[in-house]
mmCIF file of C-alpha atoms in Angstrom:
data_model
loop_
_atom_site.group_PDB
_atom_site.id
_atom_site.type_symbol
_atom_site.label_atom_id
_atom_site.label_comp_id
_atom_site.label_asym_id
_atom_site.label_seq_id
_atom_site.Cartn_x
_atom_site.Cartn_y
_atom_site.Cartn_z
ATOM 1 C CA MET P 41 108.417 122.753 129.211
ATOM 2 C CA LEU P 42 108.205 119.685 126.944
ATOM 3 C CA GLU P 43 109.784 121.650 124.097
ATOM 4 C CA PHE P 44 112.670 122.670 126.378
ATOM 5 C CA ILE P 45 113.251 119.019 127.397
ATOM 6 C CA ASN P 46 113.073 117.911 123.761
ATOM 7 C CA ASN P 47 115.608 120.582 122.729
ATOM 8 C CA LEU P 48 117.927 119.608 125.580
ATOM 9 C CA ASP P 49 117.590 115.942 124.591
ATOM 10 C CA PHE P 50 118.531 116.719 120.990
ATOM 11 C CA PHE P 51 121.443 118.894 122.118
ATOM 12 C CA ALA P 52 122.846 115.966 124.158
ATOM 13 C CA LEU P 53 122.328 113.478 121.318
ATOM 14 C CA TYR P 54 124.003 115.723 118.755
ATOM 15 C CA TRP P 55 126.929 116.302 121.130
ATOM 16 C CA VAL P 56 127.388 112.515 121.425
ATOM 17 C CA GLN P 57 127.192 112.122 117.637
ATOM 18 C CA GLU P 58 129.792 114.835 117.079
ATOM 19 C CA HIS P 59 132.265 113.980 119.865
ATOM 20 C CA LEU P 60 131.948 110.290 120.763
ATOM 21 C CA ARG P 61 130.883 108.503 117.587
ATOM 22 C CA CYS P 62 133.445 105.903 116.457
ATOM 23 C CA SER P 63 133.451 102.478 114.828
ATOM 24 C CA PHE P 64 134.243 100.645 118.095
ATOM 25 C CA LEU P 65 131.289 102.186 119.945
ATOM 26 C CA ASP P 66 129.071 101.686 116.876
ATOM 27 C CA GLY P 67 129.892 97.969 116.912
ATOM 28 C CA LEU P 68 129.557 97.549 120.686
ATOM 29 C CA SER P 69 126.280 99.456 120.825
ATOM 30 C CA ALA P 70 124.833 97.552 117.870
ATOM 31 C CA PHE P 71 125.865 94.235 119.476
ATOM 32 C CA LEU P 72 124.187 95.170 122.779
ATOM 33 C CA SER P 73 121.116 96.398 120.933
ATOM 34 C CA VAL P 74 120.645 93.109 119.085
ATOM 35 C CA THR P 75 121.599 90.866 122.014
ATOM 36 C CA PHE P 76 119.244 92.513 124.516
ATOM 37 C CA ASN P 77 116.375 93.339 122.152
ATOM 38 C CA GLY P 78 113.131 92.329 123.845
ATOM 39 C CA GLY P 79 115.128 91.240 126.889
ATOM 40 C CA VAL P 80 116.423 88.172 125.001
ATOM 41 C CA GLY P 81 119.932 88.362 126.477
ATOM 42 C CA TRP P 82 118.467 88.620 129.962
ATOM 43 C CA PHE P 83 116.117 85.690 129.328
ATOM 44 C CA VAL P 84 119.109 83.542 128.336
ATOM 45 C CA ILE P 85 120.707 84.396 131.683
ATOM 46 C CA VAL P 86 117.402 83.629 133.447
ATOM 47 C CA ALA P 87 117.145 80.252 131.685
ATOM 48 C CA VAL P 88 120.592 79.274 132.938
ATOM 49 C CA MET P 89 119.752 80.464 136.459
ATOM 50 C CA LEU P 90 116.596 78.336 136.560
ATOM 51 C CA PHE P 91 118.676 75.163 136.267
ATOM 52 C CA PHE P 92 120.485 75.744 139.555
ATOM 53 C CA LYS P 93 118.860 75.560 142.975
ATOM 54 C CA LYS P 94 121.009 78.408 144.333
ATOM 55 C CA THR P 95 119.929 80.876 141.603
ATOM 56 C CA ARG P 96 116.416 79.636 140.780
ATOM 57 C CA VAL P 97 114.488 82.177 142.860
ATOM 58 C CA ALA P 98 116.591 85.054 141.502
ATOM 59 C CA GLY P 99 115.897 83.782 137.972
ATOM 60 C CA VAL P 100 112.143 83.769 138.559
ATOM 61 C CA VAL P 101 112.207 87.247 140.133
ATOM 62 C CA MET P 102 114.224 88.512 137.138
ATOM 63 C CA MET P 103 111.849 86.900 134.635
ATOM 64 C CA VAL P 104 108.701 88.321 136.235
ATOM 65 C CA SER P 105 110.341 91.769 136.561
ATOM 66 C CA ILE P 106 111.312 91.815 132.875
ATOM 67 C CA LEU P 107 107.809 90.775 131.833
ATOM 68 C CA LEU P 108 106.210 93.444 134.031
ATOM 69 C CA ALA P 109 108.518 96.130 132.598
ATOM 70 C CA PHE P 110 107.629 94.946 129.082
ATOM 71 C CA PHE P 111 103.878 95.126 129.661
ATOM 72 C CA VAL P 112 103.988 98.507 131.398
ATOM 73 C CA GLY P 113 106.613 100.130 129.161
ATOM 74 C CA GLU P 114 106.249 98.610 125.705
ATOM 75 C CA LEU P 115 102.545 97.842 125.602
ATOM 76 C CA ALA P 116 101.130 100.657 127.732
ATOM 77 C CA LEU P 117 103.325 103.741 128.176
ATOM 78 C CA LYS P 118 104.887 103.826 124.692
ATOM 79 C CA ASN P 119 101.483 103.741 123.038
ATOM 80 C CA ILE P 120 99.894 106.199 125.469
ATOM 81 C CA ILE P 121 102.707 108.763 125.245
ATOM 82 C CA GLY P 122 103.555 108.228 121.569
ATOM 83 C CA ARG P 123 106.907 110.024 121.515
ATOM 84 C CA VAL P 124 108.603 109.833 118.132
ATOM 85 C CA ARG P 125 112.171 108.522 118.206
ATOM 86 C CA PRO P 126 115.002 110.976 117.497
ATOM 87 C CA CYS P 127 116.096 108.941 114.464
ATOM 88 C CA ASN P 128 112.602 109.325 113.006
ATOM 89 C CA GLN P 129 112.617 113.084 113.622
ATOM 90 C CA ASP P 130 116.059 113.684 112.105
ATOM 91 C CA LEU P 131 116.596 111.272 109.233
ATOM 92 C CA SER P 132 119.991 112.763 108.363
ATOM 93 C CA VAL P 133 121.843 110.878 111.135
ATOM 94 C CA VAL P 134 123.341 107.625 109.836
ATOM 95 C CA LEU P 135 122.357 104.750 112.124
ATOM 96 C CA ALA P 136 124.486 101.756 113.096
ATOM 97 C CA VAL P 137 121.310 99.664 113.576
ATOM 98 C CA ASP P 138 118.040 99.223 111.723
ATOM 99 C CA ARG P 139 115.640 102.124 112.160
ATOM 100 C CA PRO P 140 113.067 101.178 114.843
ATOM 101 C CA LEU P 141 109.445 101.958 114.088
ATOM 102 C CA ALA P 142 107.917 101.782 117.586
ATOM 103 C CA TYR P 143 107.579 104.821 119.816
ATOM 104 C CA SER P 144 110.460 106.051 121.938
ATOM 105 C CA PHE P 145 109.378 106.694 125.542
ATOM 106 C CA PRO P 146 110.383 104.816 127.665
ATOM 107 C CA SER P 147 113.323 102.794 126.350
ATOM 108 C CA GLY P 148 112.361 99.117 126.318
ATOM 109 C CA HIS P 149 115.967 97.886 126.227
ATOM 110 C CA THR P 150 116.720 99.988 129.293
ATOM 111 C CA GLY P 151 113.514 99.024 131.069
ATOM 112 C CA SER P 152 114.079 95.301 130.689
ATOM 113 C CA SER P 153 117.773 95.663 131.538
ATOM 114 C CA PHE P 154 117.177 97.589 134.750
ATOM 115 C CA ALA P 155 114.298 95.285 135.704
ATOM 116 C CA ALA P 156 116.604 92.267 135.354
ATOM 117 C CA ALA P 157 119.651 93.888 136.950
ATOM 118 C CA THR P 158 117.732 95.363 139.889
ATOM 119 C CA ALA P 159 115.987 92.048 140.521
ATOM 120 C CA LEU P 160 119.347 90.297 140.494
ATOM 121 C CA PHE P 161 120.821 92.950 142.804
ATOM 122 C CA LEU P 162 117.970 92.466 145.276
ATOM 123 C CA CYS P 163 118.605 88.707 145.276
ATOM 124 C CA ASN P 164 122.400 88.768 145.126
ATOM 125 C CA LYS P 165 124.346 92.015 145.437
ATOM 126 C CA LYS P 166 127.616 90.405 144.259
ATOM 127 C CA TRP P 167 126.090 89.550 140.855
ATOM 128 C CA GLY P 168 123.725 92.504 140.854
ATOM 129 C CA VAL P 169 126.395 95.207 140.740
ATOM 130 C CA PRO P 170 127.940 94.036 137.412
ATOM 131 C CA ALA P 171 124.409 93.526 136.068
ATOM 132 C CA LEU P 172 123.539 97.140 136.936
ATOM 133 C CA VAL P 173 126.716 98.325 135.197
ATOM 134 C CA LEU P 174 125.732 96.311 132.109
ATOM 135 C CA ALA P 175 122.180 97.706 132.245
ATOM 136 C CA THR P 176 123.600 101.244 132.365
ATOM 137 C CA VAL P 177 125.838 100.581 129.348
ATOM 138 C CA ILE P 178 122.887 99.091 127.432
ATOM 139 C CA GLY P 179 120.736 102.122 128.229
ATOM 140 C CA LEU P 180 123.402 104.629 127.239
ATOM 141 C CA SER P 181 124.072 102.689 124.043
ATOM 142 C CA ARG P 182 120.473 103.301 122.980
ATOM 143 C CA ALA P 183 121.005 107.064 123.145
ATOM 144 C CA TYR P 184 124.422 106.690 121.510
ATOM 145 C CA LEU P 185 122.731 104.874 118.606
ATOM 146 C CA PHE P 186 120.362 107.867 118.196
ATOM 147 C CA VAL P 187 117.294 105.637 118.580
ATOM 148 C CA HIS P 188 116.332 106.999 122.025
ATOM 149 C CA PHE P 189 116.546 110.281 123.862
ATOM 150 C CA PHE P 190 118.407 110.351 127.163
ATOM 151 C CA THR P 191 115.091 111.004 128.935
ATOM 152 C CA ASP P 192 113.735 107.796 127.355
ATOM 153 C CA VAL P 193 116.710 105.946 128.839
ATOM 154 C CA LEU P 194 116.241 107.556 132.254
ATOM 155 C CA ALA P 195 112.529 106.704 132.236
ATOM 156 C CA GLY P 196 113.301 103.128 131.207
ATOM 157 C CA ALA P 197 115.784 102.782 134.070
ATOM 158 C CA VAL P 198 113.304 104.110 136.624
ATOM 159 C CA LEU P 199 110.524 101.912 135.236
ATOM 160 C CA GLY P 200 112.729 98.809 135.330
ATOM 161 C CA MET P 201 113.846 99.469 138.892
ATOM 162 C CA LEU P 202 110.266 100.092 140.070
ATOM 163 C CA CYS P 203 109.037 96.900 138.411
ATOM 164 C CA ALA P 204 111.797 94.851 140.055
ATOM 165 C CA LEU P 205 111.110 96.429 143.453
ATOM 166 C CA ALA P 206 107.385 95.691 143.103
ATOM 167 C CA VAL P 207 108.012 92.070 142.133
ATOM 168 C CA TRP P 208 110.568 91.640 144.927
ATOM 169 C CA TYR P 209 108.134 93.094 147.482
ATOM 170 C CA ILE P 210 105.325 90.767 146.358
ATOM 171 C CA PHE P 211 107.636 87.741 146.341
ATOM 172 C CA LYS P 212 108.776 88.504 149.883
ATOM 173 C CA LYS P 213 105.351 89.461 151.247
ATOM 174 C CA TYR P 214 103.628 86.326 149.941
ATOM 175 C CA LYS P 215 106.698 84.074 150.405
ATOM 176 C CA PHE P 216 106.775 83.049 146.744
ATOM 177 C CA ASP P 217 110.477 82.302 147.066
ATOM 178 C CA ASP P 218 109.668 79.469 149.491
ATOM 179 C CA ARG P 219 106.956 78.186 147.149
ATOM 180 C CA ILE P 220 109.298 78.239 144.142
ATOM 181 C CA THR P 221 111.932 76.302 146.075
ATOM 182 C CA ALA P 222 109.362 73.724 147.221
ATOM 183 C CA LEU P 223 107.876 73.342 143.715
ATOM 184 C CA ALA P 224 111.340 72.956 142.187
ATOM 185 C CA GLY P 225 112.156 70.268 144.751
ATOM 186 C CA ARG P 226 108.997 68.335 143.865
ATOM 187 C CA LEU P 227 109.685 68.644 140.122
ATOM 188 C CA HIS P 228 113.248 67.453 140.672
ATOM 189 C CA LYS P 229 111.952 64.342 142.475
ATOM 190 C CA VAL P 230 109.434 63.618 139.698
ATOM 191 C CA PHE P 231 112.058 63.871 136.954
ATOM 192 C CA LYS P 232 114.618 61.947 139.000
ATOM 193 C CA ASN P 233 112.322 58.886 139.286
#
């Protein structure tokens, strides 16, 4: 079964390389890869959100979701599963980015992106929908770049969504959003004086 999935994954990746590869998509995918590596692009968005009362809770939920996805995906699952990246199995494909050395499954870029976007969607659907579109593009770009299989991307998306849902549930159940708002109000008063 695993061999069948692996063969199907390679078939899809080779089809993309043969039919969709172009300089524009190479550049866009490489830009997204660098910008959102380790969730950095999302953390920049979170940092901005933390400055505003209206978006502060969403920023905290996003930050915790990204961190949870990182710990579960990057530190645990990748090392337990140990799937070799497609670019490290077929060295003949020319990459538009540096060759990653870490394991492949699940995609960390996709996991952090869907954790952030889902968290934002749960807090604010108006902003969450474009964030989910961006997360999808980031995930697909990882397969386009031949550094992840499509199943890595799918697993990263599911992992990110589950992490955001778990964080959202805990925040709501234990009313952390009220506590964050109250703490921010106290900090604002301290810095204002």
